[in-house]
C-alpha atoms as an extended CHARMM CRD file, in Angstrom:
* protein
*
        57  EXT
         1         1  MET       CA             59.8520000000      107.5150000000      117.8060000000  PROA      1               0.0000000000
         2         2  GLU       CA             61.8380000000      104.4850000000      116.2320000000  PROA      2               0.0000000000
         3         3  THR       CA             65.4120000000      104.2790000000      116.6640000000  PROA      3               0.0000000000
         4         4  LEU       CA             68.1530000000      102.0710000000      115.6280000000  PROA      4               0.0000000000
         5         5  GLY       CA             70.3140000000      100.6640000000      117.2350000000  PROA      5               0.0000000000
         6         6  GLY       CA             69.2560000000      101.6360000000      121.0470000000  PROA      6               0.0000000000
         7         7  ALA       CA             69.8360000000      104.4110000000      123.2000000000  PROA      7               0.0000000000
         8         8  ASN       CA             73.5120000000      104.7720000000      122.2970000000  PROA      8               0.0000000000
         9         9  ARG       CA             72.5140000000      106.0860000000      118.5610000000  PROA      9               0.0000000000
        10        10  MET       CA             69.3260000000      108.3150000000      118.5270000000  PROA      10              0.0000000000
        11        11  VAL       CA             69.0210000000      108.1770000000      114.8820000000  PROA      11              0.0000000000
        12        12  PRO       CA             65.1370000000      107.6760000000      113.6780000000  PROA      12              0.0000000000
        13        13  PHE       CA             64.7630000000      104.6400000000      111.4690000000  PROA      13              0.0000000000
        14        14  SER       CA             63.1500000000      106.9300000000      108.5980000000  PROA      14              0.0000000000
        15        15  TRP       CA             66.2880000000      108.8550000000      108.3230000000  PROA      15              0.0000000000
        16        16  PHE       CA             68.3980000000      105.5670000000      108.3070000000  PROA      16              0.0000000000
        17        17  VAL       CA             65.8470000000      104.4080000000      105.4000000000  PROA      17              0.0000000000
        18        18  ILE       CA             65.6080000000      107.5820000000      103.7810000000  PROA      18              0.0000000000
        19        19  ASP       CA             69.7980000000      107.6130000000      103.7530000000  PROA      19              0.0000000000
        20        20  LEU       CA             69.7810000000      104.1700000000      102.3760000000  PROA      20              0.0000000000
        21        21  LYS       CA             67.5510000000      105.1260000000       99.2690000000  PROA      21              0.0000000000
        22        22  ARG       CA             69.8010000000      107.8570000000       98.8200000000  PROA      22              0.0000000000
        23        23  SER       CA             73.2480000000      105.8210000000       99.0830000000  PROA      23              0.0000000000
        24        24  SER       CA             71.6910000000      102.5080000000       97.1000000000  PROA      24              0.0000000000
        25        25  ASN       CA             74.3440000000      102.4600000000       94.3680000000  PROA      25              0.0000000000
        26        26  ILE       CA             76.8540000000      102.1170000000       97.0050000000  PROA      26              0.0000000000
        27        27  SER       CA             74.9190000000       99.6870000000       99.0720000000  PROA      27              0.0000000000
        28        28  LYS       CA             74.4150000000       97.6710000000       96.0080000000  PROA      28              0.0000000000
        29        29  GLU       CA             78.2970000000       97.7100000000       95.1820000000  PROA      29              0.0000000000
        30        30  ILE       CA             78.9560000000       96.6330000000       98.6920000000  PROA      30              0.0000000000
        31        31  LEU       CA             76.2550000000       93.9200000000       98.4790000000  PROA      31              0.0000000000
        32        32  GLY       CA             77.6240000000       92.5530000000       95.3390000000  PROA      32              0.0000000000
        33        33  SER       CA             81.2390000000       92.6390000000       96.8020000000  PROA      33              0.0000000000
        34        34  VAL       CA             80.2970000000       90.5130000000      100.2250000000  PROA      34              0.0000000000
        35        35  CYS       CA             78.2700000000       87.9850000000       97.4620000000  PROA      35              0.0000000000
        36        36  GLN       CA             81.4150000000       87.3710000000       95.2200000000  PROA      36              0.0000000000
        37        37  ILE       CA             83.4120000000       86.8020000000       98.5070000000  PROA      37              0.0000000000
        38        38  LEU       CA             80.4900000000       84.2160000000      100.0900000000  PROA      38              0.0000000000
        39        39  LYS       CA             80.7200000000       82.8890000000       96.4810000000  PROA      39              0.0000000000
        40        40  ASP       CA             84.1440000000       82.6220000000       96.3910000000  PROA      40              0.0000000000
        41        41  TRP       CA             84.1730000000       80.9810000000      100.2730000000  PROA      41              0.0000000000
        42        42  ALA       CA             81.5870000000       78.6520000000       99.2340000000  PROA      42              0.0000000000
        43        43  LEU       CA             83.2530000000       77.3910000000       96.0630000000  PROA      43              0.0000000000
        44        44  ASN       CA             86.9210000000       76.7150000000       98.0210000000  PROA      44              0.0000000000
        45        45  LEU       CA             85.1090000000       75.1600000000      100.8780000000  PROA      45              0.0000000000
        46        46  TYR       CA             83.8010000000       72.8340000000       98.1850000000  PROA      46              0.0000000000
        47        47  TYR       CA             86.7180000000       72.2170000000       96.3030000000  PROA      47              0.0000000000
        48        48  SER       CA             88.7390000000       71.6700000000       99.5000000000  PROA      48              0.0000000000
        49        49  ILE       CA             86.3170000000       68.6370000000      100.9560000000  PROA      49              0.0000000000
        50        50  SER       CA             86.0140000000       66.9760000000       97.3800000000  PROA      50              0.0000000000
        51        51  LYS       CA             90.0730000000       67.1520000000       97.6840000000  PROA      51              0.0000000000
        52        52  TYR       CA             89.8130000000       65.6280000000      100.4790000000  PROA      52              0.0000000000
        53        53  LEU       CA             87.1730000000       63.3620000000      100.2610000000  PROA      53              0.0000000000
        54        54  PHE       CA             89.0520000000       62.1110000000       96.9500000000  PROA      54              0.0000000000
        55        55  GLU       CA             92.4630000000       61.7660000000       99.1820000000  PROA      55              0.0000000000
        56        56  LEU       CA             90.4290000000       59.6040000000      100.9040000000  PROA      56              0.0000000000
        57        57  GLU       CA             89.5470000000       56.9510000000       98.5180000000  PROA      57              0.0000000000
């Protein structure tokens, strides 16, 4: 039996997959918000770097 998370949590991997399919809408929302956060972070980083380089000139 495949388990997820080692010996601490004896959860069969197939149950995890079934549960993931059942909560796919929630997962998509979470994934969307994580992607949005990463995109905002990347844009902030880009603007910070370009501002810093602009100040150096």
